[in-house]
CSV table of C-alpha atoms in Angstrom, one decimal:
chain,number,residue,atom,x,y,z
A,1,UNK,CA,-0.2,0.4,-0.1
A,2,UNK,CA,1.3,3.2,-0.9
A,3,UNK,CA,2.4,6.2,2.2
A,4,UNK,CA,1.1,9.2,1.9
A,5,UNK,CA,1.5,11.8,3.7
A,6,UNK,CA,-1.4,14.8,4.9
A,7,UNK,CA,-1.5,17.9,6.8
A,8,UNK,CA,-1.4,21.4,6.8
A,9,UNK,CA,-1.8,24.9,8.9
A,10,UNK,CA,-4.6,27.8,8.4
A,11,UNK,CA,-3.8,30.5,6.9
A,12,UNK,CA,-4.7,33.4,9.7
A,13,UNK,CA,-1.0,34.6,10.1
A,14,UNK,CA,2.9,34.0,10.0
A,15,UNK,CA,4.0,30.7,11.1
A,16,UNK,CA,5.8,30.8,14.3
A,17,UNK,CA,8.1,28.7,15.7
A,18,UNK,CA,5.8,26.3,18.2
A,19,UNK,CA,4.3,25.3,14.6
A,20,UNK,CA,8.0,24.9,13.2
A,21,UNK,CA,9.3,22.2,16.2
A,22,UNK,CA,5.5,21.0,16.5
A,23,UNK,CA,5.0,19.9,12.6
A,24,UNK,CA,6.9,21.7,9.9
A,25,UNK,CA,10.9,20.2,10.9
A,26,UNK,CA,8.6,17.1,11.3
A,27,UNK,CA,7.4,17.8,7.6
A,28,UNK,CA,10.0,18.0,6.1
A,29,UNK,CA,12.3,15.6,8.1
A,30,UNK,CA,9.3,13.3,6.7
A,31,UNK,CA,9.3,14.3,3.4
A,32,UNK,CA,13.5,13.9,2.9
A,33,UNK,CA,13.2,10.6,4.3
A,34,UNK,CA,12.4,9.5,0.9
A,35,UNK,CA,9.8,6.7,2.8
A,36,UNK,CA,6.7,8.1,1.4
A,37,UNK,CA,5.0,8.1,-2.4
A,38,UNK,CA,3.0,11.3,-1.7
A,39,UNK,CA,3.2,14.1,0.8
A,40,UNK,CA,0.2,17.1,0.6
A,41,UNK,CA,0.7,20.3,2.0
A,42,UNK,CA,-2.2,22.0,2.8
A,43,UNK,CA,-2.7,26.1,3.4
A,44,UNK,CA,-6.6,25.1,5.0
A,45,UNK,CA,-8.2,28.9,4.1
A,46,UNK,CA,-11.7,27.4,3.9
A,47,UNK,CA,-11.2,26.3,7.3
A,48,UNK,CA,-9.6,29.5,8.7
A,49,UNK,CA,-12.9,31.4,7.1
A,50,UNK,CA,-15.2,29.3,9.6
A,51,UNK,CA,-13.8,31.8,12.1
A,52,UNK,CA,-12.9,34.3,10.2
A,53,UNK,CA,-15.7,35.3,7.3
A,54,UNK,CA,-16.3,38.5,7.7
A,55,UNK,CA,-12.7,39.2,7.5
A,56,UNK,CA,-11.7,37.3,4.1
A,57,UNK,CA,-8.7,39.4,3.3
A,58,UNK,CA,-6.8,38.3,6.9
A,59,UNK,CA,-6.9,35.1,5.0
A,60,UNK,CA,-6.3,35.9,2.0
A,61,UNK,CA,-3.2,38.2,2.8
A,62,UNK,CA,-1.6,34.9,5.0
A,63,UNK,CA,-2.4,32.6,1.9
A,64,UNK,CA,1.1,33.5,0.3
A,65,UNK,CA,2.8,34.0,4.1
A,66,UNK,CA,2.1,30.8,4.8
A,67,UNK,CA,3.8,29.1,1.6
A,68,UNK,CA,6.0,31.5,1.4
A,69,UNK,CA,6.8,30.2,5.4
A,70,UNK,CA,6.5,26.5,3.6
A,71,UNK,CA,9.3,27.4,1.3
A,72,UNK,CA,12.0,28.7,4.0
A,73,UNK,CA,11.9,26.0,6.4
A,74,UNK,CA,12.7,23.3,3.4
A,75,UNK,CA,9.2,21.9,2.3
A,76,UNK,CA,10.3,21.1,-1.2
A,77,UNK,CA,7.3,21.3,-4.8
A,78,UNK,CA,9.7,19.0,-6.0
A,79,UNK,CA,8.4,16.4,-3.2
A,80,UNK,CA,5.5,17.4,-1.5
A,81,UNK,CA,2.1,18.9,-3.5
A,82,UNK,CA,1.5,22.5,-1.7
A,83,UNK,CA,-2.1,22.6,-2.3
A,84,UNK,CA,-4.7,25.7,-1.4
A,85,UNK,CA,-8.3,24.1,0.5
A,86,UNK,CA,-10.6,26.0,-1.4
A,87,UNK,CA,-9.4,25.4,-4.9
A,88,UNK,CA,-10.8,22.2,-4.3
A,89,UNK,CA,-14.3,21.6,-4.4
A,90,UNK,CA,-14.8,18.2,-3.7
A,91,UNK,CA,-13.3,18.4,0.0
A,92,UNK,CA,-16.8,20.3,0.2
A,93,UNK,CA,-18.8,17.7,-1.4
A,94,UNK,CA,-16.8,15.1,0.6
A,95,UNK,CA,-17.4,17.0,4.4
A,96,UNK,CA,-20.5,17.2,3.2
A,97,UNK,CA,-21.5,12.9,3.4
A,98,UNK,CA,-19.7,12.6,6.6
A,99,UNK,CA,-21.7,15.2,8.2
A,100,UNK,CA,-24.7,12.8,8.2
A,101,UNK,CA,-22.8,9.9,9.9
A,102,UNK,CA,-21.2,12.4,13.1
A,103,UNK,CA,-23.8,13.2,15.9
A,104,UNK,CA,-23.3,16.9,17.8
A,105,UNK,CA,-23.2,15.5,20.8
A,106,UNK,CA,-20.0,13.4,19.0
A,107,UNK,CA,-18.8,16.9,17.7
A,108,UNK,CA,-19.4,18.9,21.4
A,109,UNK,CA,-17.8,16.2,23.6
A,110,UNK,CA,-14.5,16.5,21.0
A,111,UNK,CA,-11.4,18.6,23.7
A,112,UNK,CA,-10.3,20.4,21.0
A,113,UNK,CA,-13.3,21.9,19.5
A,114,UNK,CA,-14.3,22.4,23.0
A,115,UNK,CA,-11.3,24.7,23.7
A,116,UNK,CA,-11.2,26.6,20.5
A,117,UNK,CA,-14.4,27.8,21.4
A,118,UNK,CA,-14.2,28.6,24.7
A,119,UNK,CA,-10.7,30.7,23.2
A,120,UNK,CA,-12.8,31.9,20.2
A,121,UNK,CA,-15.2,33.7,23.2
A,122,UNK,CA,-18.0,31.3,20.3
A,123,UNK,CA,-20.1,29.5,24.0
A,124,UNK,CA,-22.9,31.9,22.6
A,125,UNK,CA,-23.1,31.6,19.1
A,126,UNK,CA,-21.0,28.3,17.8
A,127,UNK,CA,-20.9,29.6,14.3
A,128,UNK,CA,-22.0,25.6,11.9
A,129,UNK,CA,-19.0,25.2,10.1
A,130,UNK,CA,-16.8,26.0,13.3
A,131,UNK,CA,-18.7,23.3,14.9
A,132,UNK,CA,-18.0,21.3,11.9
A,133,UNK,CA,-15.0,21.3,10.8
A,134,UNK,CA,-13.7,17.9,12.4
A,135,UNK,CA,-16.0,16.7,9.9
A,136,UNK,CA,-14.3,18.5,7.6
A,137,UNK,CA,-10.4,17.4,8.5
A,138,UNK,CA,-11.8,14.2,8.1
A,139,UNK,CA,-12.6,15.2,5.0
A,140,UNK,CA,-9.1,16.7,4.3
A,141,UNK,CA,-7.5,13.4,4.9
A,142,UNK,CA,-9.3,10.4,3.8
A,143,UNK,CA,-9.8,12.7,0.1
A,144,UNK,CA,-5.9,11.7,-0.3
A,145,UNK,CA,-6.2,8.7,1.2
A,146,UNK,CA,-3.4,9.9,3.5
A,147,UNK,CA,-2.1,6.8,5.9
A,148,UNK,CA,-0.2,9.3,7.8
A,149,UNK,CA,-1.1,13.0,9.1
A,150,UNK,CA,2.0,14.7,11.1
A,151,UNK,CA,0.4,16.9,13.4
A,152,UNK,CA,0.8,18.7,16.9
A,153,UNK,CA,-0.4,16.3,20.1
A,154,UNK,CA,-3.6,19.1,20.7
A,155,UNK,CA,-4.5,17.5,17.0
A,156,UNK,CA,-5.1,13.9,18.7
A,157,UNK,CA,-8.9,14.0,19.7
A,158,UNK,CA,-9.7,15.5,15.8
A,159,UNK,CA,-7.5,11.8,14.6
A,160,UNK,CA,-9.6,10.1,16.3
A,161,UNK,CA,-12.8,11.7,14.8
A,162,UNK,CA,-11.7,10.8,11.6
A,163,UNK,CA,-10.8,7.2,12.6
A,164,UNK,CA,-14.1,7.1,13.5
A,165,UNK,CA,-16.0,8.5,10.6
A,166,UNK,CA,-13.9,5.4,8.5
A,167,UNK,CA,-15.1,2.9,10.2
A,168,UNK,CA,-18.3,4.3,10.0
A,169,UNK,CA,-18.3,5.4,6.5
A,170,UNK,CA,-16.9,1.5,5.4
A,171,UNK,CA,-19.2,-0.8,8.0
A,172,UNK,CA,-22.5,1.6,6.2
A,173,UNK,CA,-21.0,2.2,2.2
A,174,UNK,CA,-18.4,-0.8,2.1
A,175,UNK,CA,-14.5,-0.4,2.3
A,176,UNK,CA,-13.4,2.4,0.2
A,177,UNK,CA,-11.4,4.5,2.6
A,178,UNK,CA,-8.4,4.7,3.8
A,179,UNK,CA,-7.6,4.8,7.6
A,180,UNK,CA,-4.8,7.4,9.1
A,181,UNK,CA,-2.4,7.6,11.0
A,182,UNK,CA,-0.9,9.8,13.4
A,183,UNK,CA,2.6,11.5,13.2
A,184,UNK,CA,4.1,13.1,16.6
A,185,UNK,CA,7.0,14.8,16.5
A,186,UNK,CA,9.8,12.2,17.7
A,187,UNK,CA,11.2,15.5,20.2
A,188,UNK,CA,8.8,15.6,23.7
A,189,UNK,CA,9.6,19.4,23.9
A,190,UNK,CA,8.1,19.8,20.9
A,191,UNK,CA,4.5,18.7,20.8
A,192,UNK,CA,3.5,21.6,22.8
A,193,UNK,CA,5.4,25.1,22.3
A,194,UNK,CA,4.8,27.7,25.1
A,195,UNK,CA,4.3,31.5,24.6
A,196,UNK,CA,7.4,33.5,25.5
A,197,UNK,CA,4.5,34.6,27.9
A,198,UNK,CA,4.3,31.6,30.0
A,199,UNK,CA,0.9,30.8,28.6
A,200,UNK,CA,0.4,27.1,27.7
A,201,UNK,CA,0.3,27.4,24.4
A,202,UNK,CA,2.2,29.8,21.8
A,203,UNK,CA,-0.9,31.7,19.7
A,204,UNK,CA,-1.0,34.2,17.0
A,205,UNK,CA,-4.3,36.5,18.1
A,206,UNK,CA,-2.2,36.1,22.0
A,207,UNK,CA,1.2,37.9,21.0
A,208,UNK,CA,3.0,35.6,22.8
A,209,UNK,CA,4.7,33.9,19.3
A,210,UNK,CA,7.9,34.4,18.0
A,211,UNK,CA,7.2,34.4,13.9
A,212,UNK,CA,9.9,31.7,11.6
A,213,UNK,CA,10.1,35.5,9.7
A,214,UNK,CA,11.1,37.4,12.7
A,215,UNK,CA,14.2,39.7,12.4
A,216,UNK,CA,17.4,39.1,14.2
A,217,UNK,CA,16.7,41.8,16.4
A,218,UNK,CA,13.1,40.8,17.3
A,219,UNK,CA,14.0,37.2,18.1
A,220,UNK,CA,16.5,38.6,20.9
A,221,UNK,CA,13.8,41.1,22.3
A,222,UNK,CA,11.2,38.1,22.9
A,223,UNK,CA,13.5,36.3,23.9
A,224,UNK,CA,15.2,38.3,26.8
A,225,UNK,CA,12.0,39.2,27.8
A,226,UNK,CA,10.4,35.4,28.0
A,227,UNK,CA,8.9,34.5,31.2
A,228,UNK,CA,10.8,32.5,33.7
A,229,UNK,CA,10.7,30.9,37.4
A,230,UNK,CA,9.2,34.1,39.2
A,231,UNK,CA,10.9,33.2,41.8
A,232,UNK,CA,14.0,32.8,40.2
A,233,UNK,CA,14.7,36.1,41.4
A,234,UNK,CA,18.5,36.5,42.2
A,235,UNK,CA,21.5,34.3,40.7
A,236,UNK,CA,22.0,32.4,44.1
A,237,UNK,CA,18.3,31.5,44.2
A,238,UNK,CA,18.1,27.4,42.8
A,239,UNK,CA,15.3,27.9,40.1
A,240,UNK,CA,12.3,25.3,38.7
A,241,UNK,CA,13.3,23.9,35.4
A,242,UNK,CA,10.3,22.8,35.0
A,243,UNK,CA,7.0,24.5,33.1
A,244,UNK,CA,10.5,27.2,32.8
A,245,UNK,CA,9.4,28.4,29.1
A,246,UNK,CA,13.4,29.5,28.7
A,247,UNK,CA,14.0,25.3,29.0
A,248,UNK,CA,11.0,24.2,27.5
A,249,UNK,CA,12.7,25.9,24.7
A,250,UNK,CA,16.2,24.7,24.9
A,251,UNK,CA,14.7,21.2,25.5
A,252,UNK,CA,13.0,21.8,21.8
A,253,UNK,CA,16.1,23.2,20.2
A,254,UNK,CA,19.4,23.2,21.6
A,255,UNK,CA,21.7,20.9,20.4
A,256,UNK,CA,25.3,19.2,21.9
A,257,UNK,CA,26.7,21.0,19.2
A,258,UNK,CA,25.4,25.2,20.4
A,259,UNK,CA,27.4,24.5,24.0
A,260,UNK,CA,30.0,23.5,22.6
A,261,UNK,CA,29.8,26.8,20.0
A,262,UNK,CA,28.1,29.1,22.3
A,263,UNK,CA,27.7,28.7,25.3
A,264,UNK,CA,31.7,25.5,26.2
A,265,UNK,CA,31.6,25.9,29.8
A,266,UNK,CA,28.3,23.1,30.1
A,267,UNK,CA,28.2,19.7,27.9
A,268,UNK,CA,24.8,19.4,27.6
A,269,UNK,CA,21.1,21.1,28.5
A,270,UNK,CA,21.8,18.6,31.5
A,271,UNK,CA,23.6,20.3,32.6
A,272,UNK,CA,22.8,23.3,32.3
A,273,UNK,CA,19.9,22.6,33.5
A,274,UNK,CA,21.5,21.3,37.3
A,275,UNK,CA,23.2,24.4,38.3
A,276,UNK,CA,20.0,26.4,37.8
A,277,UNK,CA,18.2,23.8,40.0
A,278,UNK,CA,21.2,24.4,42.1
A,279,UNK,CA,21.0,28.1,41.9
A,280,UNK,CA,23.9,30.8,41.2
A,281,UNK,CA,23.1,30.4,37.5
A,282,UNK,CA,21.2,33.8,36.2
A,283,UNK,CA,18.0,33.9,33.3
A,284,UNK,CA,20.1,36.6,31.4
A,285,UNK,CA,23.0,34.6,30.7
A,286,UNK,CA,20.6,31.4,29.7
A,287,UNK,CA,18.3,34.1,27.7
A,288,UNK,CA,21.8,35.0,25.5
A,289,UNK,CA,22.4,30.9,25.1
A,290,UNK,CA,18.8,30.5,23.8
A,291,UNK,CA,19.2,33.7,21.8
A,292,UNK,CA,21.9,32.0,19.9
A,293,UNK,CA,20.4,28.5,20.2
A,294,UNK,CA,17.3,30.3,18.4
A,295,UNK,CA,19.3,32.7,15.3
A,296,UNK,CA,21.5,29.5,14.3
A,297,UNK,CA,18.5,27.8,14.2
A,298,UNK,CA,16.1,30.7,12.7
A,299,UNK,CA,19.0,32.5,10.8
A,300,UNK,CA,18.9,30.0,7.6
A,301,UNK,CA,14.8,30.0,7.3
A,302,UNK,CA,15.1,33.8,7.4
A,303,UNK,CA,17.6,34.2,4.1
A,304,UNK,CA,15.8,31.4,2.5
A,305,UNK,CA,12.1,33.1,2.9
A,306,UNK,CA,13.9,36.1,1.5
A,307,UNK,CA,14.7,34.9,-1.5
A,308,UNK,CA,11.6,33.2,-1.9
A,309,UNK,CA,10.0,36.6,-1.3
A,310,UNK,CA,12.0,37.9,-4.5
A,311,UNK,CA,9.8,34.8,-6.5
A,312,UNK,CA,5.9,35.6,-5.6
A,313,UNK,CA,5.4,34.5,-8.9
A,314,UNK,CA,7.9,31.4,-8.5
A,315,UNK,CA,4.9,30.6,-5.2
A,316,UNK,CA,1.9,31.4,-7.7
A,317,UNK,CA,2.8,28.6,-10.1
A,318,UNK,CA,3.9,26.3,-7.3
A,319,UNK,CA,1.2,27.0,-5.5
A,320,UNK,CA,-1.2,26.1,-8.8
A,321,UNK,CA,0.4,22.8,-9.7
A,322,UNK,CA,0.0,21.9,-6.3
A,323,UNK,CA,-3.6,22.9,-6.5
A,324,UNK,CA,-4.4,20.9,-9.6
A,325,UNK,CA,-2.8,17.4,-8.2
A,326,UNK,CA,-3.7,17.4,-4.9
A,327,UNK,CA,-8.0,18.3,-6.6
A,328,UNK,CA,-6.5,15.4,-9.4
A,329,UNK,CA,-6.9,12.6,-6.2
A,330,UNK,CA,-9.4,14.5,-4.6
A,331,UNK,CA,-11.9,13.7,-6.8
A,332,UNK,CA,-10.6,9.8,-7.6
A,333,UNK,CA,-11.7,9.7,-3.6
A,334,UNK,CA,-15.5,11.3,-3.9
A,335,UNK,CA,-15.8,8.9,-7.0
A,336,UNK,CA,-15.4,5.6,-4.9
A,337,UNK,CA,-17.5,7.4,-2.2
A,338,UNK,CA,-20.3,8.0,-4.5
A,339,UNK,CA,-19.8,4.8,-6.1
A,340,UNK,CA,-19.6,3.0,-2.3
A,341,UNK,CA,-22.9,5.3,-1.7
A,342,UNK,CA,-24.5,4.3,-5.3
A,343,UNK,CA,-25.3,8.1,-5.6
A,344,UNK,CA,-23.3,7.5,-8.9
A,345,UNK,CA,-26.7,7.5,-11.1
A,346,UNK,CA,-25.2,8.8,-14.4
A,347,UNK,CA,-22.8,6.1,-14.0
A,348,UNK,CA,-25.3,3.2,-12.6
A,349,UNK,CA,-26.3,1.0,-15.1
A,350,UNK,CA,-28.6,-0.6,-12.5
A,351,UNK,CA,-30.8,2.9,-11.6
A,352,UNK,CA,-33.2,2.4,-14.3
A,353,UNK,CA,-33.8,-1.6,-13.8
A,354,UNK,CA,-33.9,-1.9,-9.1
């Protein structure tokens, strides 16, 4: 069986380092592994409109920004099909059919939907499109017969819901859809990167992000202002590394060679943590080291992005070509779905003879 990846992002803003460690870096690794037959990377503009319907310009403007971030991180149009969700109308039709297989109560129980409704203050008036986006995601995944879906751990409930829809469809209409597997980052620190303010999640709406496109001085300013252990008031005080954003970022980004280059008095992160915990190590020194690590990681990404910014017509062509490939694949799946449901009336020889 072919091994196929589907993943993507909502174009509601430029991508940040949370996206990078949570899924983008993993996508590039998977893309370059040679283990996958097809890779589809979706710019989920239709999904972004579920809670931005009154501000379509915000979504429209960010499609190109997300594409630039993808290319800057190393996604290769020769190996991955980057496409725009709304330009593949077959996804909408699949969503419509799947809606009949899911109850309102089941969507309400979805923890990701619950937390996002709360985050957007939608409790009183939830747009139907937003409420149904787990079903739309199932359409996205199954349309491309994805076998593997690399996402952050906050999307696990979405994958579970997708699997339920696959089982339900296949049990009612016969084996048609492919069940996906989730691919989480191998680096546990990458599963959920907190905001620089110490809030549980890095979020564009909370303004607590370090963006992939941030200039060097902006990254430094954000790192140096990061929330740390509030009880670590003096250098000699023992400090906590658990739940400390500076150390969570170091878990996600630092490698042994960074210590050799930027902080040679320590062999590795464990030694740095131990010193911080026993006292005698100030936050400023740790933040300066984190800034060096982040600049080493983000510098090449920033340079590639600037190169692609000079070639926006090429980026447009990449999106158009990727979308054409995606549409062809989704159309083939939709054809199979309609056949299984026996609603392909004009192709069905038995339609008039029943």
